[in-house]
Each structure stands twice: as structure tokens, then as C-alpha cells.
Amino acid sequence: MNTTTSIFESKKDIVRYFEQLRTQTLNILRPLEPEDYVVQTAFFMSPPRWHMGHVSWFYDQLLRRHDREYRQFSKDFDHYLNYYYYSFGRPFEKGSRGTVSRPTVAETREYFEHINRSVIRFLRQAQEQNKLNDELRRLFFLAFQHEFQHQELLVYDIQHLLQDKYRPPEMKQLPAGKPVGGMVKIPGGIFEMGYNPQLWGNNFCYDVEMPVHKVWLDDFFIDRVPVSNGDYLQFIEDDGYENFRHWLSDGWEWVQNEKIVAPLYWEQDGNGEWYRSDFRGRLAVKDTLNEPVVHVSFYEAWAYARWAGKRLPTEAEWEKAAAWDEDSGKRRLFPWGNDAPDARKTNLLESGYWAVCPIGAFSAGVSYYGCQQMVGDTWEWTSSEFMPYPKFKAGFVEYNEKWFGNQKVLRGGSFGTPMDGTRNTYRNFFRPPERWLLSGFRCAKDA
Amino acid sequence: MNTTTSIFESKKDIVRYFEQLRTQTLNILRPLEPEDYVVQTAFFMSPPRWHMGHVSWFYDQLLRRHDREYRQFSKDFDHYLNYYYYSFGRPFEKGSRGTVSRPTVAETREYFEHINRSVIRFLRQAQEQNKLNDELRRLFFLAFQHEFQHQELLVYDIQHLLQDKYRPPEMKQLPAGKPVGGMVKIPGGIFEMGYNPQLWGNNFCYDVEMPVHKVWLDDFFIDRVPVSNGDYLQFIEDDGYENFRHWLSDGWEWVQNEKIVAPLYWEQDGNGEWYRSDFRGRLAVKDTLNEPVVHVSFYEAWAYARWAGKRLPTEAEWEKAAAWDEDSGKRRLFPWGNDAPDARKTNLLESGYWAVCPIGAFSAGVSYYGCQQMVGDTWEWTSSEFMPYPKFKAGFVEYNEKWFGNQKVLRGGSFGTPMDGTRNTYRNFFRPPERWLLSGFRCAKDA
Amino acid sequence: MNTTTSIFESKKDIVRYFEQLRTQTLNILRPLEPEDYVVQTAFFMSPPRWHMGHVSWFYDQLLRRHDREYRQFSKDFDHYLNYYYYSFGRPFEKGSRGTVSRPTVAETREYFEHINRSVIRFLRQAQEQNKLNDELRRLFFLAFQHEFQHQELLVYDIQHLLQDKYRPPEMKQLPAGKPVGGMVKIPGGIFEMGYNPQLWGNNFCYDVEMPVHKVWLDDFFIDRVPVSNGDYLQFIEDDGYENFRHWLSDGWEWVQNEKIVAPLYWEQDGNGEWYRSDFRGRLAVKDTLNEPVVHVSFYEAWAYARWAGKRLPTEAEWEKAAAWDEDSGKRRLFPWGNDAPDARKTNLLESGYWAVCPIGAFSAGVSYYGCQQMVGDTWEWTSSEFMPYPKFKAGFVEYNEKWFGNQKVLRGGSFGTPMDGTRNTYRNFFRPPERWLLSGFRCAKDA
Amino acid sequence: MNTTTSIFESKKDIVRYFEQLRTQTLNILRPLEPEDYVVQTAFFMSPPRWHMGHVSWFYDQLLRRHDREYRQFSKDFDHYLNYYYYSFGRPFEKGSRGTVSRPTVAETREYFEHINRSVIRFLRQAQEQNKLNDELRRLFFLAFQHEFQHQELLVYDIQHLLQDKYRPPEMKQLPAGKPVGGMVKIPGGIFEMGYNPQLWGNNFCYDVEMPVHKVWLDDFFIDRVPVSNGDYLQFIEDDGYENFRHWLSDGWEWVQNEKIVAPLYWEQDGNGEWYRSDFRGRLAVKDTLNEPVVHVSFYEAWAYARWAGKRLPTEAEWEKAAAWDEDSGKRRLFPWGNDAPDARKTNLLESGYWAVCPIGAFSAGVSYYGCQQMVGDTWEWTSSEFMPYPKFKAGFVEYNEKWFGNQKVLRGGSFGTPMDGTRNTYRNFFRPPERWLLSGFRCAKDA
């Protein structure tokens, strides 16, 4: 039995699950120097120490409400660690997180450990006393998923800080696979989308993935694999960034104002050779032509698709291509079925770390329609705005619903996404110009 | 036969149609002093002289391409009057339109008349020589609709400049109607939306209103009438602007940063009494409780709906409530049917001017489901992002498609919308915080 | 007797003096279209209509305090026309003067005439009743000088708005004179500076020109004539704008941020030929090599002087070079003596208009030490900060003293300076990067 | 013989002098955590690690030019550590120093030690080989003074970062002295100012302190002691911050925009009680009434002086009050004479650390005219702009001269000023609104 499966299974052992994810948070941070923990490189980025504290602060809030024995670590942490929850007091101004050096990393680590001990004690006790009811379980799983989200943000933020100097200790790269391409045709009709507890049990999902609801889709085509660096390079070389006709008006303004000429972390040397920085160092683009393009904004994805004579899929189209199984007449939780990701079907390694995954690197994880690498390689921009599903009911106070509007849905999950942090119904969302995340895309086309 | 109908009919006489709309543009401008023409009050607003020139410039572009005899008025106008069409050279920076005083109003008026003469000569000649083919007709009708859009923007911009000092000469106010309220239930199912030339002929519509396509809708409720000033005042008095729980995160930030406490053009005197400015002057809100609230942003509409335990409709829901006729199994171009707006069914006056229209002011224009005042009172925010319909094909170069994304669809048309400038399928779009337009809303609810 | 002298003399006839200066204000405005009156091109510039109103508003304040019979024109004007006098209520935000179109030009002109009638009536009555005491006289002369200042600002602001399209009706250009150059040596020692009523009578001067006080000066050299366009072109061609070594740190930052490559209103065509815009139109720089360079900032003047191996003079040095007469052991009010400027000694024309004055265009107005064109050609930057003289006593409430600090003194007066608006002791002041004024300089050097 | 004297003497032993000052830099940093080293709290502040590297980088530049054997530590440091010296390549953008976490503190410390070893080796060798000529000595002393300046900036910047959490290990507070007050009268006449090598030897001074030159001064009064917290509190309580009449126009704008209501690091609790933070912690203002007010801007000093019916002294007035000895007819390098500061005459402690020094805390250091605490308590704002003295010759490339203009001179030295880092002729300079430095003032008055 491999690790990732066991972690998926471990939801039955909530304490072990918690321990594993907390260890994973520390693993991500392990290569950092104390100085790295406090620096904020841009307004959208948070210092790693802030993430470390903030994920702990979330449990802190739970314990304060549900654990009579809970002893608060220090009131000093509260203001700095509250990001955007007005319900819990005035949040600390996001753009100024890099202007304070205290609490120190060591103190924040102490706080982290204090939370570990307190949560474990509380969960054990609740289990023993049969008090770990559904509502409590749901709240703790929300906290776990919240930490997954911040694990991924940590990966983005550390890369933004250290660029090619960050070396996660156990990172790997999958061997190149058989190159594939082309589009598959998906038949239209009524499609039901959203997370379905009847099918997949009460494993945690976010409220915004529900309820299951009908959508009408016309026939359409969708790319078998994500757009690669090689594909994208052609767009650049065809002056894609200089021709306003490919771009949305807001995108064109962004390109002009920010002087955008390539994906983030790409740069051209004096001879016109392109390079990219990632966790493996500084690489020639020509040596990674066969990897999915990442660090592109929605605007760039849109412009590429127009240039290619295609378009971006809606999130419903993406979900159908990933989840629908015509034979069974049922939907799958993952492209390959309902089993948790494992090393045979995706690029999640047994260590729980991610792998960089060239196009076609494994074909065991294809969807019913033959789409590859839909989960775990790169988040894929869709054309859909992040808005509530019909008959949406908020499941948590002030968690997701306040972020509706002005953001685009991404689907799939990247090689920075933690184990158990994604599925076919997962809705990620970012603003159209954002691209410090691991964001790529695949195209669709009217049939 | 009343005027508005005849204008609708006048599409058959393209020259007369053109003359009428040009006269209407001048009518809107008539009360202005020369000084009013050149001032820019905010980056989103344009000086009236710019509008006057820009609508003419649009015909100028057509004539240069299609009329060999056309004599250009002056090259000086080109740069200043080009707003955002990169195809026609570098556009003049939008925020700086109020920093130039030349060409003067008189020179711009001369240009306006030059265009009038040139267009009329060209159209007459084309008709006589049987050269006014469908494509040419379509391009000129685009220019007419373009001018309609700017007529409405003129109304907004002049109000922003002169506030309660602008008095359109023929403006009227309809007498109060029978107050109505409540919601109507609309049954779900597959609904076809979009402009249908088979049903409604080749009258002009924008490319973004097409093609007809299917959407699935669940059963839902929708308000019979728009939210009124009286309704909205309750939201204000219940501290709606002080409670973050009603607001989207971006909306809350906007409210905080801009210190928003009420709709635009509302102000409170020392005794707490609310006043609003409009074309009738400065009015006590308590004297207009029964009129649709206008000058609210999408964020305010969203917050109100949440506060009221409701939500905003999607544009598909809005269109079904306005257009579907269960009895005939067909859609209507206007809520009341396929006839053009006239004074018996809407607030468009015979003069071609608009009327302020209290809730329930006329009931002849109700939709099949009983919704009132869906067209011609106030634009109504929907929850839908402005994005292309499935299988959308751009009908014009660089006209609408570059504006997809980051904007919300409004439906219906306001009392500032020109005759023939709206219909059930018309998709208007603005950014979520904008509110210098005549924007209101009605709420929906899950069934 | 020529006009300018008579105007100088006319101070004895205060009503005639007032009438003449008001006519001059209207003369400056005469070529404008109504649209030109309301536009604000930059935050430092004011719409001409604002100037027209504001100079009138100043008399309005005087009359309200001193004339019981005064009938106020309209309260609406107050807020818009108050620039920076906190004593008189909250001033209108400077950067927003171009966002209002009312009161109209015609209304403002009515206000202007109302003030004319009121001031004349008041002054005549006060004279007849022997109530025009020294204090009242001083206040009205402050208002006159205030209007002189705004006449000059009007010239700057209209040029900024209309550039080479502004044609003052009576403007002339003096014929070229004998080219002169080189530096003169001024001996050091104790020098008394400042306006001296004992010497020059109780003619108006600003409080900041007083009191007379001693300064120690070492021997120094000063340029015989201002730096010319030809001189300055050499600096440009020697890459003066690209070499940080010539520049103050703040100046270098300004050059970089604003992308400054030449004086304001200079531009280079595709062939590298330089052009300048002024009231005569667009001129080749090579055709005006022999005119004083204008529209340079303090930073540019400093950089040029360093590049030339020289430095800027202090204001004491400038004043000594202009005013000291070794033979009489007395100071002169003007370089040529104590007589008012006239057409034989300076470029003020009989019409009261200015003339552009090439280097050496007339030599009748030289100072004792042989310096030419010190008054009336171009304001000359000095290295001195605008600060109070020792033992300064504020003569007016909130007039000059609040502007001490952060500004540099300019001396001399430009061809935009009104008759009677300058003298050897006059201290003009602007911020180091400002250059929409008629600002040039001459250099000094240690002996 | 006490330490401070010996350090003054130690200039004869340049290696020992260097070692002492480098130790002092480390002493200031000793209480910091690694996290504190990298944070930038405001654009004007630099992360402590940057200071540590930058002072070393300065020696690095010297060694590269003068030491053939010098082995550069790492090229990576160059860009980040270059602040504003264009001569040495493109400087790192000042406002972004807090966005990089590498090089780490440990690496920077290694660099610091590498420079220590290299400088000592070089200086020893140069001495042995008799190659330590005057020019080399002068350059190294410039580097030493440069490090003194950054030692003081470190004190300011660490306080801005940690506020009342920074506890320098050996800081002390002098016991309260006999309260003194009032003004002394200084007779006018020609006064010679500036550093005089004939009088004081070739000890290092900055080029901007020279040359000696004459100034004329009228008789004037100057405060015997600096303005105290108690004095300043009266200004606050008399609504000094709410009354525009006391303020320069730019100062008033600053007060309004920044919402300034008291000196930096002062805050008022709910009961209206004022508190201040400094290196001793958070103190009630009422317990420090008898200490000099610090952390006020030039604007505040000016406003206070006006409120008090006084004015700020010019730097010439300040220097005369501090340096002139009527009996000897000579000037003193320090108020008390030409001996280096020691613990009997000033608040510099034997440890080389500073002491907070209440008004009148020691009277041994008074100037000839009886002024107390002119050196070593607080920098004192003067009204003079930082500009070159007559006949100034730049002694160093791109060091001080580029900062002329737009800054005000402060005199005296604060309790953050390092030993040997000030004297009567020392000219410090900051921008008018800056106040994170230890800046206070004393007033003057016309006689």
C-alpha cells in the first residue's frame, strides 16, 4: 500500500491525518533560513512565517470555541495572524505583513507546536468521549483543507521569494512520456455537476462545490493535454504579446502597463534564448518544451486560445471532460475513477511531494474521454467566473462566499497541490492577472 | 400612430432614422453652455464635446472605407476622438480627455453637421444606385446603435457634471401607479435565450446577443417590480453599509475605501433627512420612495439582496422572466410582445424623451409572468459576468468582444436609454463598482 | 512720456492704475474661446476662468471688510475661487479646478465687471472723503500686485493649455542685438540688500523684500547675460541629461522619472532637429539660439552650471550685481537706475505687452557692473531657498510667509511679467522641478 | 584617561580605531534576532542587515581600488548593497530593500568579518611599508565616518522596527540636572564659520564643513537649552496641531495628510494621557517632561517656534552660539573647548554608548555663551537649507554634494550619534517632514 492512498484512508484516523499534514507544512518550510520567513516580496504574497502562524491560528479559533480546557498561547499573535476574517476582529493589513519581524520564527514555531499538542489532545479526548460529532469533524476538516491551501500558497510564495534558490528536499521529476496531442470530442446534453455526497461519501468538500445541479452543454472539443511550453513558445514567437487583437481589453492594458512579454519566471538572455526558473533551478525553455506551461495569467491563457483559433473551456465543460463516464452513467471523483491519487496514476509521489510531470508522462490517469493530466500537474484556467452554484447554501461563515465575483475558476490541481487537496469538483479561483500560482490551461472549441 | 412606433418603423427609411437620432443627440446637448462641453469630472466620464465628436468620427471611419467621394473634415480630430479602437491608430488617453480645449464646440458642431450631410448624401446615393446591401446596412446600424449608447452615456456624464442643474427641456414624470410587490414563480427547464433573427427579423442586434442557445434553469422566484427607493432606504437604515456580512469582499473594500454610505447622488442633511439629485432637481427621498432605486453599484445590489434573504438573478433568469410566453411557446422581443415600445406600454414619451416612472406606473407592459417595468425604467444588475454565449462569433472587429470579462451584465434599459436602444435580449455591461449609470435591480430567489 | 512710465506714475492716480491693470487682465484673455477658460491641463495649472474670478475675489474680500455699501455678487463663487487662504474658509482643492464648468465664463465676466464698478466707486468715494489712508492704500496695492502675479500665471497657464496656438494680439519681438558674453567681477564685502523705503518711497513692495539687512559676500564673477538657447543646446548635445554627475540627487531622480531630455516645450523631430513652441508658434531652436533659454527647472539650471564649471548665484549676489552702484554708493531699484522700466531700457513695450528679447537686444538697461537683461527677459534661478530675511515681520496675514521653505528664489522678471510687477528686490519663488514658468538663469563663479 | 578621549586619540592608531568602530557596529546589532535584520518598515528605513553589509561594501570599494592583494568576497553582494552611488553601478531600489532575504545575516556577517581582516591587513601593511599617505588616510577616515553615520541610522531604523522592544545592553540615563531655561544674547558682526584645519588639525571633517568663510550676523537671542517634552506638550495642549496659522503651507498639508497630532512614537491613551516609546520602553510623557523633545520634523519645530513667538536659528547662528569664545577670540571645536567629548562634559558614556540626558543634566559642557546640551543630546533643526558654503570644493566624488537642496541642516548630534561622529561644525541634513531621527530643536529670536 503506498503512502498517498494511506493518507487518503487516514481520514478515518483524524489524529494521524492531522499529524501528517502538519509534518508536511514543516517539510515545505524546512529549507528556509530564518530571514526567508519574514520577507514579503509583493502585496499578494505573505511571509512564510505568517502562513505558519496563520494556519495554526485557525485551529486556535476552533479550540477557543469548542475546547473548554484550551489555554491560549499568546494574545499577541491574534492581530498579525488574522488575514481577512472580519468576524474575528480587525484583520492585519495584507500589504504590511512584511514590515514586522516579531513574533520571531522560533516563537511562531513554538505556537505551531502548542497548537499541535492542543489539537491532538482535544481530538483524542473527543474521540474517547464520543464527542467528535459530524459538525466538529467538518470544522476540523475545514481547518485541514485550509492548511492544504496555505501549503500550496507557501510553495508559490517561497518561489516568488527565492526563485531558483528554493530546493524542496524530496522533489522529483517524472521521466518524459509519450508525446500526445489533439482534441477529444465531448457530446452535449444535460450534465450534472458538483460534489455529490451520495456518490462519494461525507469526505470533506467545500461548500462552493455544492449542490449538484444541472447544466446544459452543447457538443464541444477539448485538448487532450495541457498547453506545453513548446506550444506557448510559438505564441511568443508569433508576436503574441505585441498584437492587441488576441487580447481582452483589460488584458491588453495589463500587458502594456506591466510590460509583460512571457510567463512569470521566464527571461530571455542576450542571444534571445529563453530560460525559466523553478524548483530545479534555472532551465533552458528548450529543455522543457514538453512540460505544461505554468505561471500564466487568465489574460495570457485567453490570448493564447484566441491566437490558436480556440477558446477556454467553461468549468462545466472541464468537469464533464474530467468526470463523466458514459459507460457507467456516473461521475468519477478523479479522472481515473474514485480512488485517491497514487503514484501509478498521477504525479503525487509516495513521499507526499510532488513531481514535475512532462506531457504524456503517465497515461494511467486518463479520464473516460481520454484527457490526460487533468489533476495534479497545473491548475487550468476556465472561462467561468467564480460564482455560487444554483441553490448554493453557505456552509461556513465568511469562508468562500465573500470571494464570489471578479475571479476566474481554475480546475485540476497543480504539482504544488497537497495530497487530498483537490478532486474533479474542486473550484480554485484567482484574479485574471494573477500568475505567481502554478497556473496553466488547456483549450476547448465549439463542435 | 405614435412617434415611437413610427421611429421603430422608420428603420425602413434609413435616412429619416439617421436624421431623427442625430437630432436626438443635439436635443440632449441643447441645454449645455460651451464650458460644460469640455470638462471631465472623473476618469470614467467623457466631456460632452468628446461624445459629440466621437459618434461622428464613427461614421467618418465608415465613409472613409465605403464612400469614394467622401471628403475628410480635418485630420486634427482623429487622435482626440478615437477612444479605444487600436485598429484605427493609437487611442487618446481616456483620463486626459478633459485636458484639451480644442477643437472648440463650434468646430465640433461643424464636424457633426459635415458628417450629417455626408452620411445623408451617401445613403441616398446608395439607395438610388441600389448599393445599400445588407453588409452596409448592418455597418450603419452599428453606427446608429453606437450613437444610441453614447446618447445614454451623455445623459450619465452630464448628470455627473451638472448634477441637479441639468434640465432636459421635454422631460416628464409619469403619475404614480398602483403600488405592487411580491415575487412571481418561474418554472425551470431548458430555456432558449439570445436574439433570434427567425423570430424577429434582421433588425439590428449586437453580436453578443447571439447565437440562440439552450440553458438549463431550475425553478426560481423573481421580484415583480424593481427594488424601490423605499425598499433601499430600509437597508440603509438597518446599517446595511456598516455590516460586512452582507458584502462581497471586494464590495466591502470598496465601501470602506470610497466611504460609500448611500447610492450616488444621495446625501443626508444635518437632520438625517436623505436627498437625491436628478434631472428634476434636488428631491427628498421620502418624496420618491415609490420610484426604482438607481445609481447603485453591483456590490450594493448584491449586498441588498443578501440582506433581504434573496439573491440577484442570472441573465438567463432575467431573460426568461421578461421574454417567455408559456401560452405561445415563443419568446417576445419585449416584455409585452414584439411591438416596439410606445407610450401605452412603457415610459418612452412620444417626444422620444424618457419619463421617470414610479413603481406600478403602468401595467400595460407586463411580461407573461407578470413582471413590470423590465424595460425602460432602470438597468438591472444580474449576477452574470459579461462573457460570450456558446458558439459566439464576433460580428464586428474590436467592438464588443474585447470587453468580455470583469464586467457584469445589466438588462432592461433605463429611462436614459434611447428609443430603439434596448430589447429583452440586450446585454449591457459595466464594472461592479460603477454607478454613475442609471442602474438598479430586482431580486430573485431559489424556489 | 511713454506709456510704461506713465503707468508707473499712475500710482498717484489709483483708480486709473486699477483700470489699466484690469484691462490688461482682459487683454491677456481676449484670444481665448470659452472652452479654453475651463480646462485644467495639470495639477499646477489653473483654468483661465479661475484666475479671472480669483483676482476679483481678492477685491471682494477687501470690500466686504472695508466697504459698508458693498453688495456681494453671489455666494456661489466663494468656495471655487478661494485657492489657499484658510483664513477665508476651506479652499477648493487645487487639482480639481478643471472638473467644474460653472459658473460660466459669462457669469465670471459679470462678476469681474461687478468688482470693477465696486472698486472704482469705493476708491473714488474714499478719495473724496479723504478716507484712503496708508493702510487701505497698502491693501489695495497688495490686491493689484496679486493680480499682476496672476496675469503672469495666466500667461504660463494659457501657454500650457494652447502651446503654440496662443497668439497675444500685440506681442512683438525685439531685433537681435550685439551678441555679448563673458562674466563680470563683483567685489565682495558687506552688502545691504532688501527694499528700502527711504530710498524708493512707499511704493508697494512685498513684505518678504524687507527689511534691509547686511550680508557678507566674497568676491565673485557673474555672467554678463543669461544663458542662451545656443549655450544650453551644447549642454544637451554633450549628453548633459544622461550624465548623473552634473545633477543633484533629487534632480537626477526627476530626470529619470519624468523622462526629461530638454526644456519644456522643446521637441526633437525625426532628424534630430530641435523645435520650441512659444507665443510666436513652433520655431526651430537653431533660429532662436541667441535668445535666453526659458522653461528650465532649478535642477536643469544647477546641472548646466556644474557642467559649465560654474555655479548659480545666491540671491544676494544677484541683487548686488543688479543694484549696486559703486560710484554713488547707493543701490538702484532697477539695473539702470530708479526710473520705471520703459521701452528704451527694457523689453516692456509701450502697449504694456512684453517683447521677446534676444541676447544683447538693448544695452541701455545694463547694471553698474555691466550685466544685461537682468529684469524683464526671464526669471533667473538663484541657489537660495525662499526664506525670510533677518528680522522679517509679516506684513500681511497668510500671504507670503506660509510659502517659506522648499522653494527657490528667482530674480529679475520675465517677458511675461506685467508692468510694475518686478524690481531688483523682487523675490519670486517656485519649486525646484517647476518649469512651466518663464524661467532661465545666469551663472556665477567663485573669484 | 577615559575611553572616549582615548578613542579620539586613537586616530593616531588607525587600526585600533577601525577595530573599535567595527565592534561598536556589532554592539548595536547584538540584541537583534535574525528576523529583525531583514525587515523594512518604511521606504526611508533600511533593514539592519543592509546597513551591516553596506558599511562593509564601502571598504570593499576602497580595497578594490587600492589593494592589489584584495580578494573580493562575492559579487552577489554588490547590487544589493549599493545604495545610491551611480559611479559604482546601478543602485538597488531603496524602497525594495526589504523584499530580499538573501544574502542571509550569517553570510553578511561573514562578509563583515572578511572586510575586517582585509582592512586590518591592508592598513598594517601600508603602515609598515610607509604607504599610508594622506590621501589614503583621508579615504579610510571617510569610510569610518560613513560607518558612524550608518551606526546612527541603525539606531533610528531599529527603533522604527522594534519601537519599545529594542534594549541596547549598556544604555543609561543620566540623573536629572538643575532645570534651566531662558535665552542668551549673542552679539552680531562678522563671524567666521566652518571647519578650520589650522585650528583643529587634519582630523577628518566632511568637505561640506569647509571652507571657513565669513557671514554677517545681527544680534540675536538663542535658547539656553533645547525645547523639552514639557514645553512641547503645552504647544499640543494649546491646539498647536489644529491651527494652520502656526504652520508653513507644506507643513500644514503634511499634518493634514498624515494626520499628525504629536511627535513620532507618542500616543495618547483613552484618558488623554500621553506616552512615548524609546529604548527604555513605553514611558508616560509626564515622567519625561524635563527631557529634550525628539522625533519632531522641521515643520513641527517651525510651528512650535512661531507659536512661541520665536523662530529657528540659522546654522550660522547656531554655530556661533556653540563655538565662539569672545575671550580668546577663537572658535572651539566643541561647546566646551577643543577636547574630545568625555563623560564629564557630555552624555557620551565610557562604554561608548549614549545616555539619555535630561535638561540641565550636566553643566560642564556649556558653550562660552552659556548654551547647554548643544552636542550629543538631540540633533537641532536650523532654518538653513543644506547648501554648499561659498567656495566649496567637493572633496569626494558623489558623496555629499549631490544631496544639496531640499533638505534642512541639523546641528549638534544626538544621543544616537557615535563617538567622534560630531562637532560644532558638523552639518547633518534631513528633509523637512522626516522625524524618525533623534531630532529636536532650540529657538532663536531677533534682538
XYZ file of C-alpha atoms in Angstrom, chain D residues 41 49 253 324 424:
5
model
C 9.271 49.093 7.860
C 21.428 43.573 7.560
C -0.545 69.880 4.232
C 32.600 81.402 19.591
C 30.419 72.195 16.278
